[in-house]
Amino acid sequence: MTDAAAPILVIGAGQAGLSVGYHLVRRGLRPGTDVVIVDRGPGPGGAWQHRWESLRLGDAHRIADLPGMEATGLTFASAPTEPPASEVVRDYYGTYESHYGLRVRRPVEVTAVRRSADGAFDVQTADAGAGFSPRVVIAAVGTWGSPRLPDVPGREDFRGRQIVTPEFTSPADFAGLSVAVVGGGASALGFIRELADTARSVHWHTRRPVRFNARDTDLREELGRESVRLQDAAARAGRELPSIVSTTGMPLTPRLRRLRDRGLLDRRPMFARVVSDGVVLADGTFEPLDAIIWAIGFHADLGPLAPLGVDARRGVTVADGHAVDVPGLFLAGYGPQASTISANRGARRIARDVERYLDDAEWPPPRRRARA
Ligand SMILES: Cc1cc2nc3c(=O)[nH]c(=O)nc-3n(C[C@H](O)[C@H](O)[C@H](O)COP(=O)(O)OP(=O)(O)OC[C@H]3O[C@@H](n4cnc5c(N)ncnc54)[C@H](O)[C@@H]3O)c2cc1C
């Protein structure tokens, strides 16, 4: 059997795709023969390989271990915090792929997934003539390729620099500039921190006030569970996924506390419109700017699934990792599986249900029992 005819195709080799790959292999499926994992990135690391050079693990950025990672001798619990996170994750995930023989094929970009006449999928790639025809597609595509774009009038009139999160490469690009950072999540706060000593001024705008929490483990776990519950409810109802940080708030780390003490976390409400050389606030005040960084979140990067009627912007009905309206399609790392810990748990369930689907067993799979 060639790769192209393997019954299972996993799109994406970030934490979600690798976790699913691990669990499939553990169930006896053979990498490259029964299951093929493809990724459009040049190397291991999922989205982390593309993150800006100054981003480090530790403090706000923590990654849970992949399942079975202890056998590689590595753990993120003691990962170095001096090198760029992009390098650390690339090395750890690369070691993991080799250890479990996952044989990720890259760079392979999936461009479209259709249903073929025999009920399998017809998967096209950017390399015409190198498609796949699996019975099961597991989209573990993450969000990095699909940043949300702002719906603010006048954006096209701005003559300064405008970027979205994945375009940020270095604080040096903003040296001496007046910069607005828009967004209330970890990326926005990270940018404020990075720009604090290089930009001329940093202005922080969000639609809603941001809640900062003490670094209380019990509270974080409780809010994390509530966030997973809300994500799951939205996914099962086919609604657009809610913002995670609006439920969990942001942990007030020592670094953020220092920023706050310097007056850099003086959040302002979202501006009413953008003009050529700045923004106009709701009360009519003009704020001159040289640059705007839009860090307002992401959608799941599901563009290639559009021929199947799947659109993350409108919402997709997903229960326990399978697309309810598209038999044979699984979404790993989506909604309630988005955190590193729940991605690993969700991957085990997906691997089991994939086998069930291929065996023509009971479908859709029975619902997970609610935890007492
Ligand atoms: C700035 C930032 C910081 C973050 N920090 C943390 C953190 O500290 N801890 C944490 O747990 N989470 C963090 N997150 C969330 C983090 O992105 C996820 O935890 C993790 O990367 C998601 O893994 P994933 O496998 O779902 O997606 P990804 O890591 O994005 O992997 C998806 C893979 O799919 C591939 N792919 C996508 N589309 C295609 C296609 N059409 N064809 C082929 N390949 C494709 C991509 O190349 C990519 O390698 C952060 C997010 C951001 C934006």
CSV table of C-alpha atoms and ligand atoms in Angstrom, one decimal:
chain,number,residue,atom,x,y,z
A,1,MET,CA,0.0,0.0,0.0
A,2,THR,CA,1.3,3.5,-0.8
A,3,ASP,CA,1.1,6.4,1.6
A,4,ALA,CA,-1.6,7.9,-0.6
A,5,ALA,CA,-3.9,4.9,0.0
A,6,ALA,CA,-3.4,4.8,3.8
A,7,PRO,CA,-6.8,4.7,5.5
A,8,ILE,CA,-6.0,7.4,8.0
A,9,LEU,CA,-4.6,10.9,7.2
A,10,VAL,CA,-3.7,13.3,10.0
A,11,ILE,CA,-3.3,16.9,8.9
A,12,GLY,CA,-0.9,18.7,11.2
A,13,ALA,CA,2.0,17.6,13.5
A,14,GLY,CA,1.6,20.0,16.4
A,15,GLN,CA,0.7,18.7,19.8
A,16,ALA,CA,-2.7,17.6,18.7
A,17,GLY,CA,-1.6,15.6,15.6
A,18,LEU,CA,1.4,14.0,17.4
A,19,SER,CA,-0.8,13.0,20.3
A,20,VAL,CA,-3.3,11.3,18.0
A,21,GLY,CA,-0.5,9.7,16.0
A,22,TYR,CA,0.9,8.3,19.3
A,23,HIS,CA,-2.4,6.8,20.3
A,24,LEU,CA,-3.1,5.3,16.9
A,25,VAL,CA,0.4,3.7,16.8
A,26,ARG,CA,-0.2,2.4,20.3
A,27,ARG,CA,-3.3,0.7,19.1
A,28,GLY,CA,-1.2,-1.2,16.5
A,29,LEU,CA,-1.6,1.0,13.5
A,30,ARG,CA,1.5,1.3,11.4
A,31,PRO,CA,2.9,4.8,10.6
A,32,GLY,CA,3.2,5.4,6.9
A,33,THR,CA,1.0,2.4,6.0
A,34,ASP,CA,-2.1,2.7,8.1
A,35,VAL,CA,-1.7,6.3,9.2
A,36,VAL,CA,0.0,9.1,7.4
A,37,ILE,CA,0.8,12.4,9.2
A,38,VAL,CA,1.5,15.4,7.0
A,39,ASP,CA,2.5,18.9,7.9
A,40,ARG,CA,3.1,22.0,5.8
A,41,GLY,CA,5.8,23.4,8.2
A,42,PRO,CA,9.4,22.9,7.3
A,43,GLY,CA,10.3,21.1,10.6
A,44,PRO,CA,8.9,19.7,13.8
A,45,GLY,CA,7.3,21.9,16.5
A,46,GLY,CA,3.8,22.7,15.1
A,47,ALA,CA,3.0,26.4,15.4
A,48,TRP,CA,5.8,26.9,18.0
A,49,GLN,CA,8.4,26.6,15.2
A,50,HIS,CA,7.0,29.9,13.8
A,51,ARG,CA,6.8,31.9,17.0
A,52,TRP,CA,9.0,35.0,17.4
A,53,GLU,CA,12.6,34.6,18.5
A,54,SER,CA,12.3,36.4,21.8
A,55,LEU,CA,9.4,34.1,23.1
A,56,ARG,CA,10.5,31.8,25.9
A,57,LEU,CA,8.9,29.0,27.8
A,58,GLY,CA,8.3,29.5,31.5
A,59,ASP,CA,6.3,32.3,33.1
A,60,ALA,CA,3.1,32.6,31.0
A,61,HIS,CA,4.1,29.9,28.5
A,62,ARG,CA,4.0,26.3,29.7
A,63,ILE,CA,3.4,23.2,27.6
A,64,ALA,CA,2.1,19.9,28.9
A,65,ASP,CA,4.1,16.8,27.9
A,66,LEU,CA,2.9,14.7,24.9
A,67,PRO,CA,1.6,11.3,25.9
A,68,GLY,CA,4.4,8.8,26.4
A,69,MET,CA,7.0,11.6,26.3
A,70,GLU,CA,8.7,10.4,29.5
A,71,ALA,CA,10.1,7.5,27.4
A,72,THR,CA,12.1,10.0,25.3
A,73,GLY,CA,13.9,11.2,28.4
A,74,LEU,CA,12.4,14.7,28.0
A,75,THR,CA,9.8,16.7,29.9
A,76,PHE,CA,8.6,20.3,29.5
A,77,ALA,CA,8.5,20.5,33.3
A,78,SER,CA,12.3,21.0,33.2
A,79,ALA,CA,12.7,22.5,29.7
A,80,PRO,CA,15.3,25.2,29.4
A,81,THR,CA,13.9,28.8,29.5
A,82,GLU,CA,17.0,30.5,28.1
A,83,PRO,CA,16.7,29.4,24.4
A,84,PRO,CA,13.8,30.6,22.2
A,85,ALA,CA,10.6,28.5,22.8
A,86,SER,CA,10.6,27.8,19.0
A,87,GLU,CA,13.9,25.9,19.3
A,88,VAL,CA,13.0,24.0,22.5
A,89,VAL,CA,9.7,22.8,21.2
A,90,ARG,CA,11.2,21.9,17.8
A,91,ASP,CA,13.8,19.8,19.4
A,92,TYR,CA,11.4,18.1,21.9
A,93,TYR,CA,8.8,17.3,19.2
A,94,GLY,CA,11.5,16.2,16.8
A,95,THR,CA,12.8,13.7,19.3
A,96,TYR,CA,9.3,12.5,20.0
A,97,GLU,CA,8.5,11.9,16.4
A,98,SER,CA,11.8,9.9,15.9
A,99,HIS,CA,11.3,7.9,19.2
A,100,TYR,CA,7.8,6.7,18.1
A,101,GLY,CA,8.7,6.4,14.4
A,102,LEU,CA,5.8,8.7,13.4
A,103,ARG,CA,7.4,9.5,10.0
A,104,VAL,CA,5.8,12.9,9.5
A,105,ARG,CA,5.8,13.9,5.9
A,106,ARG,CA,6.7,17.6,5.3
A,107,PRO,CA,6.4,20.0,3.8
A,108,VAL,CA,3.0,18.8,2.6
A,109,GLU,CA,0.2,21.4,2.5
A,110,VAL,CA,-3.4,20.1,2.3
A,111,THR,CA,-5.4,22.5,0.2
A,112,ALA,CA,-8.8,20.9,-0.1
A,113,VAL,CA,-10.7,17.9,1.3
A,114,ARG,CA,-13.7,16.5,-0.6
A,115,ARG,CA,-16.0,13.5,-0.2
A,116,SER,CA,-15.4,11.1,-3.1
A,117,ALA,CA,-18.0,8.8,-4.7
A,118,ASP,CA,-16.9,5.7,-2.7
A,119,GLY,CA,-17.5,7.5,0.6
A,120,ALA,CA,-13.7,8.0,1.3
A,121,PHE,CA,-12.1,11.4,1.1
A,122,ASP,CA,-10.3,13.0,-1.8
A,123,VAL,CA,-7.5,15.1,-0.3
A,124,GLN,CA,-5.6,17.5,-2.5
A,125,THR,CA,-2.2,19.0,-1.7
A,126,ALA,CA,-0.3,22.0,-2.9
A,127,ASP,CA,1.8,19.6,-4.8
A,128,ALA,CA,-0.6,18.7,-7.6
A,129,GLY,CA,-0.7,15.0,-8.2
A,130,ALA,CA,0.4,14.1,-4.7
A,131,GLY,CA,-3.0,13.7,-3.1
A,132,PHE,CA,-4.5,11.1,-0.6
A,133,SER,CA,-7.6,9.1,-0.5
A,134,PRO,CA,-8.1,8.1,3.2
A,135,ARG,CA,-11.3,6.9,4.8
A,136,VAL,CA,-10.6,9.0,7.8
A,137,VAL,CA,-9.3,12.5,8.0
A,138,ILE,CA,-8.1,13.9,11.3
A,139,ALA,CA,-7.7,17.7,11.1
A,140,ALA,CA,-5.1,18.7,13.7
A,141,VAL,CA,-4.4,22.0,12.0
A,142,GLY,CA,-4.3,24.4,14.9
A,143,THR,CA,-5.1,28.1,14.5
A,144,TRP,CA,-1.8,29.9,13.7
A,145,GLY,CA,-2.6,30.2,10.0
A,146,SER,CA,-6.0,31.8,10.7
A,147,PRO,CA,-5.6,35.0,12.8
A,148,ARG,CA,-8.8,37.0,13.4
A,149,LEU,CA,-9.0,40.2,11.5
A,150,PRO,CA,-10.4,43.3,13.0
A,151,ASP,CA,-13.7,44.7,12.0
A,152,VAL,CA,-12.9,48.4,12.7
A,153,PRO,CA,-13.7,51.2,10.3
A,154,GLY,CA,-10.9,53.0,8.6
A,155,ARG,CA,-8.3,50.2,8.9
A,156,GLU,CA,-7.3,50.5,5.3
A,157,ASP,CA,-6.7,54.3,5.7
A,158,PHE,CA,-3.9,53.8,8.2
A,159,ARG,CA,-0.5,54.8,6.8
A,160,GLY,CA,1.6,53.3,9.6
A,161,ARG,CA,2.5,49.6,10.1
A,162,GLN,CA,-0.2,47.1,10.9
A,163,ILE,CA,0.4,43.4,11.7
A,164,VAL,CA,-1.4,40.4,13.2
A,165,THR,CA,0.1,38.1,15.8
A,166,PRO,CA,1.8,35.6,13.5
A,167,GLU,CA,3.6,38.5,11.7
A,168,PHE,CA,5.4,39.7,14.8
A,169,THR,CA,9.1,38.8,14.6
A,170,SER,CA,11.0,41.2,16.9
A,171,PRO,CA,10.4,44.1,19.2
A,172,ALA,CA,13.3,45.9,17.4
A,173,ASP,CA,10.9,46.4,14.4
A,174,PHE,CA,9.0,48.8,16.6
A,175,ALA,CA,11.9,50.7,18.2
A,176,GLY,CA,11.0,54.4,18.8
A,177,LEU,CA,7.4,54.0,17.6
A,178,SER,CA,4.1,54.7,19.2
A,179,VAL,CA,2.3,51.4,19.1
A,180,ALA,CA,-1.2,50.3,19.9
A,181,VAL,CA,-1.5,46.6,21.0
A,182,VAL,CA,-5.1,45.4,20.6
A,183,GLY,CA,-6.3,42.3,22.4
A,184,GLY,CA,-6.7,40.8,25.9
A,185,GLY,CA,-4.9,37.5,25.7
A,186,ALA,CA,-1.4,36.1,26.3
A,187,SER,CA,-0.1,37.3,22.9
A,188,ALA,CA,-1.2,40.9,23.5
A,189,LEU,CA,0.3,41.0,27.0
A,190,GLY,CA,3.5,39.4,25.7
A,191,PHE,CA,3.8,42.1,23.0
A,192,ILE,CA,3.3,44.9,25.6
A,193,ARG,CA,6.1,43.3,27.7
A,194,GLU,CA,8.4,43.0,24.7
A,195,LEU,CA,7.8,46.5,23.5
A,196,ALA,CA,8.0,48.2,26.9
A,197,ASP,CA,11.7,49.1,26.6
A,198,THR,CA,11.9,49.6,22.8
A,199,ALA,CA,8.8,51.4,21.6
A,200,ARG,CA,8.3,55.1,22.3
A,201,SER,CA,4.9,54.5,23.8
A,202,VAL,CA,2.6,51.5,24.1
A,203,HIS,CA,-1.2,51.8,24.2
A,204,TRP,CA,-3.3,48.8,25.1
A,205,HIS,CA,-6.9,48.5,23.8
A,206,THR,CA,-9.4,45.7,24.4
A,207,ARG,CA,-13.1,45.3,23.8
A,208,ARG,CA,-13.8,44.0,27.3
A,209,PRO,CA,-12.0,44.7,30.6
A,210,VAL,CA,-9.4,41.9,31.3
A,211,ARG,CA,-9.6,40.1,34.6
A,212,PHE,CA,-6.3,39.4,36.2
A,213,ASN,CA,-6.2,36.5,38.7
A,214,ALA,CA,-3.8,35.8,41.5
A,215,ARG,CA,-1.6,32.8,40.6
A,216,ASP,CA,-3.9,30.4,42.6
A,217,THR,CA,-3.7,26.9,41.4
A,218,ASP,CA,-7.2,25.8,42.6
A,219,LEU,CA,-8.8,28.9,41.0
A,220,ARG,CA,-6.9,28.3,37.7
A,221,GLU,CA,-8.0,24.7,37.6
A,222,GLU,CA,-11.6,25.7,38.3
A,223,LEU,CA,-11.6,28.4,35.6
A,224,GLY,CA,-9.9,26.0,33.2
A,225,ARG,CA,-12.6,23.4,33.7
A,226,GLU,CA,-15.3,26.1,33.2
A,227,SER,CA,-13.6,27.2,30.0
A,228,VAL,CA,-13.4,23.6,28.7
A,229,ARG,CA,-17.1,23.2,29.5
A,230,LEU,CA,-18.0,26.4,27.6
A,231,GLN,CA,-15.9,25.4,24.6
A,232,ASP,CA,-17.4,21.9,24.6
A,233,ALA,CA,-21.0,23.4,24.7
A,234,ALA,CA,-20.2,25.7,21.8
A,235,ALA,CA,-18.6,22.9,19.7
A,236,ARG,CA,-21.5,20.5,20.3
A,237,ALA,CA,-24.0,23.2,19.4
A,238,GLY,CA,-22.0,24.2,16.2
A,239,ARG,CA,-21.5,27.7,17.5
A,240,GLU,CA,-18.4,29.8,17.0
A,241,LEU,CA,-16.0,29.0,19.8
A,242,PRO,CA,-15.9,31.6,22.7
A,243,SER,CA,-12.6,33.3,23.7
A,244,ILE,CA,-10.8,31.2,26.3
A,245,VAL,CA,-9.3,34.1,28.1
A,246,SER,CA,-12.7,35.7,28.6
A,247,THR,CA,-13.5,32.8,30.9
A,248,THR,CA,-10.1,32.1,32.5
A,249,GLY,CA,-8.8,35.6,32.9
A,250,MET,CA,-5.0,36.1,32.9
A,251,PRO,CA,-2.8,34.9,35.7
A,252,LEU,CA,-1.0,37.9,37.2
A,253,THR,CA,2.6,36.7,36.9
A,254,PRO,CA,5.5,38.6,38.5
A,255,ARG,CA,6.4,40.0,35.1
A,256,LEU,CA,2.9,41.3,34.5
A,257,ARG,CA,2.8,42.8,38.0
A,258,ARG,CA,6.0,44.7,37.1
A,259,LEU,CA,4.4,46.0,33.9
A,260,ARG,CA,1.3,47.1,35.8
A,261,ASP,CA,3.5,48.9,38.4
A,262,ARG,CA,5.1,50.7,35.5
A,263,GLY,CA,1.7,51.9,34.3
A,264,LEU,CA,1.9,49.8,31.1
A,265,LEU,CA,-1.3,47.8,31.8
A,266,ASP,CA,-3.5,50.9,31.6
A,267,ARG,CA,-6.1,49.3,29.4
A,268,ARG,CA,-8.2,51.6,27.2
A,269,PRO,CA,-11.5,50.7,25.6
A,270,MET,CA,-11.5,49.7,21.9
A,271,PHE,CA,-11.2,52.7,19.6
A,272,ALA,CA,-14.1,53.7,17.4
A,273,ARG,CA,-12.1,54.1,14.1
A,274,VAL,CA,-8.7,54.1,12.6
A,275,VAL,CA,-7.5,57.2,10.6
A,276,SER,CA,-4.4,57.7,8.6
A,277,ASP,CA,-2.1,58.6,11.5
A,278,GLY,CA,-3.7,57.1,14.5
A,279,VAL,CA,-7.0,56.1,16.1
A,280,VAL,CA,-10.1,58.0,17.4
A,281,LEU,CA,-11.5,56.9,20.7
A,282,ALA,CA,-15.2,56.6,21.4
A,283,ASP,CA,-15.2,60.0,23.2
A,284,GLY,CA,-13.6,61.6,20.1
A,285,THR,CA,-10.0,61.8,21.5
A,286,PHE,CA,-7.4,61.4,18.8
A,287,GLU,CA,-4.5,59.0,19.7
A,288,PRO,CA,-1.5,59.4,17.3
A,289,LEU,CA,0.1,56.1,16.3
A,290,ASP,CA,2.9,54.7,14.1
A,291,ALA,CA,1.9,51.1,14.4
A,292,ILE,CA,-1.0,48.8,15.4
A,293,ILE,CA,-0.6,45.2,16.4
A,294,TRP,CA,-3.8,43.2,16.2
A,295,ALA,CA,-3.6,40.3,18.7
A,296,ILE,CA,-7.3,39.5,18.8
A,297,GLY,CA,-7.3,35.7,18.6
A,298,PHE,CA,-7.6,33.1,16.0
A,299,HIS,CA,-10.0,30.8,14.2
A,300,ALA,CA,-9.4,27.1,13.7
A,301,ASP,CA,-7.5,26.9,10.4
A,302,LEU,CA,-10.1,24.8,8.6
A,303,GLY,CA,-10.1,26.4,5.2
A,304,PRO,CA,-9.2,23.2,3.3
A,305,LEU,CA,-12.4,21.6,4.8
A,306,ALA,CA,-14.7,24.1,3.1
A,307,PRO,CA,-15.7,21.7,0.3
A,308,LEU,CA,-17.2,19.5,3.2
A,309,GLY,CA,-19.3,22.4,4.4
A,310,VAL,CA,-17.0,23.0,7.4
A,311,ASP,CA,-16.4,26.7,8.3
A,312,ALA,CA,-14.8,27.6,11.7
A,313,ARG,CA,-16.1,31.2,11.4
A,314,ARG,CA,-19.7,30.0,11.4
A,315,GLY,CA,-19.1,27.2,13.9
A,316,VAL,CA,-18.7,23.4,13.4
A,317,THR,CA,-20.7,20.8,15.2
A,318,VAL,CA,-18.0,18.7,17.0
A,319,ALA,CA,-18.7,16.2,19.7
A,320,ASP,CA,-15.8,14.4,21.5
A,321,GLY,CA,-13.5,15.2,18.6
A,322,HIS,CA,-15.6,14.1,15.6
A,323,ALA,CA,-17.5,16.3,13.2
A,324,VAL,CA,-21.1,15.3,13.7
A,325,ASP,CA,-22.2,16.1,10.2
A,326,VAL,CA,-19.3,14.6,8.3
A,327,PRO,CA,-18.7,10.9,9.1
A,328,GLY,CA,-15.0,10.0,9.1
A,329,LEU,CA,-13.9,13.6,9.8
A,330,PHE,CA,-12.2,14.2,13.2
A,331,LEU,CA,-11.0,17.6,14.6
A,332,ALA,CA,-8.1,17.1,17.1
A,333,GLY,CA,-7.2,20.0,19.3
A,334,TYR,CA,-10.5,21.8,18.5
A,335,GLY,CA,-12.6,23.6,21.2
A,336,PRO,CA,-12.5,21.7,24.5
A,337,GLN,CA,-9.3,19.9,23.3
A,338,ALA,CA,-7.4,23.2,22.7
A,339,SER,CA,-5.3,23.2,25.8
A,340,THR,CA,-2.3,21.0,25.9
A,341,ILE,CA,-3.6,18.8,28.7
A,342,SER,CA,-7.1,18.2,27.1
A,343,ALA,CA,-5.5,17.7,23.6
A,344,ASN,CA,-3.7,14.7,25.0
A,345,ARG,CA,-6.8,13.3,26.6
A,346,GLY,CA,-8.9,14.0,23.5
A,347,ALA,CA,-6.4,12.3,21.3
A,348,ARG,CA,-6.9,8.9,23.0
A,349,ARG,CA,-10.6,9.1,22.5
A,350,ILE,CA,-10.2,10.1,18.8
A,351,ALA,CA,-7.8,7.1,18.2
A,352,ARG,CA,-10.4,4.8,19.7
A,353,ASP,CA,-13.3,6.2,17.7
A,354,VAL,CA,-11.3,6.2,14.5
A,355,GLU,CA,-10.8,2.4,14.8
A,356,ARG,CA,-14.5,2.1,15.6
A,357,TYR,CA,-15.4,4.0,12.5
A,358,LEU,CA,-13.0,2.0,10.3
A,359,ASP,CA,-14.5,-1.3,11.7
A,360,ASP,CA,-18.0,0.0,10.9
A,361,ALA,CA,-18.8,-0.3,14.5
A,362,GLU,CA,-21.5,1.7,16.2
A,363,TRP,CA,-21.5,5.2,14.7
A,364,PRO,CA,-21.8,7.9,15.9
A,365,PRO,CA,-19.8,6.7,18.9
A,366,PRO,CA,-21.7,6.7,22.2
A,367,ARG,CA,-21.5,9.9,24.2
A,368,ARG,CA,-18.9,10.1,26.9
A,369,ARG,CA,-20.4,9.7,30.3
A,370,ALA,CA,-20.6,13.0,32.1
A,371,ARG,CA,-18.3,13.1,35.1
A,372,ALA,CA,-20.0,13.0,38.5
B,1,LIG,C1,1.6,33.3,21.1
B,1,LIG,C2,0.9,32.0,21.6
B,1,LIG,C3,1.4,31.4,22.7
B,1,LIG,C4,0.8,30.3,23.2
B,1,LIG,N1,1.3,29.7,24.4
B,1,LIG,C5,0.8,28.6,24.8
B,1,LIG,C6,1.3,28.0,26.0
B,1,LIG,O1,2.2,28.5,26.7
B,1,LIG,N2,0.8,26.8,26.4
B,1,LIG,C7,-0.2,26.2,25.7
B,1,LIG,O2,-0.6,25.1,26.1
B,1,LIG,N3,-0.7,26.7,24.6
B,1,LIG,C8,-0.2,27.9,24.1
B,1,LIG,N4,-0.7,28.5,23.0
B,1,LIG,C9,-1.8,27.8,22.3
B,1,LIG,C10,-1.0,26.9,21.4
B,1,LIG,O3,-1.0,27.4,20.1
B,1,LIG,C11,-1.5,25.5,21.4
B,1,LIG,O4,-1.4,25.0,22.7
B,1,LIG,C12,-0.7,24.5,20.4
B,1,LIG,O5,0.2,25.1,19.6
B,1,LIG,C13,-1.8,24.0,19.6
B,1,LIG,O6,-1.4,22.8,19.1
B,1,LIG,P1,-2.1,22.2,17.8
B,1,LIG,O7,-1.4,20.9,17.5
B,1,LIG,O8,-3.6,22.2,18.0
B,1,LIG,O9,-1.8,23.3,16.7
B,1,LIG,P2,-0.4,23.8,16.1
B,1,LIG,O10,0.7,23.8,17.0
B,1,LIG,O11,-0.8,25.0,15.4
B,1,LIG,O12,-0.1,22.7,14.9
B,1,LIG,C14,-0.9,22.6,13.8
B,1,LIG,C15,0.0,22.0,12.7
B,1,LIG,O13,-0.8,21.8,11.5
B,1,LIG,C16,-0.1,22.2,10.4
B,1,LIG,N5,-1.1,22.6,9.4
B,1,LIG,C17,-2.1,23.5,9.5
B,1,LIG,N6,-2.9,23.5,8.3
B,1,LIG,C18,-2.3,22.6,7.5
B,1,LIG,C19,-2.6,22.2,6.1
B,1,LIG,N7,-3.6,22.7,5.5
B,1,LIG,N8,-1.8,21.3,5.6
B,1,LIG,C20,-0.7,20.7,6.3
B,1,LIG,N9,-0.4,21.1,7.5
B,1,LIG,C21,-1.2,22.0,8.1
B,1,LIG,C22,0.7,23.4,10.8
B,1,LIG,O14,1.9,23.5,10.0
B,1,LIG,C23,1.1,23.0,12.3
B,1,LIG,O15,2.3,22.4,12.3
B,1,LIG,C24,-0.2,29.6,22.5
B,1,LIG,C25,-0.7,30.2,21.3
B,1,LIG,C26,-0.1,31.4,20.9
B,1,LIG,C27,-0.7,32.1,19.6
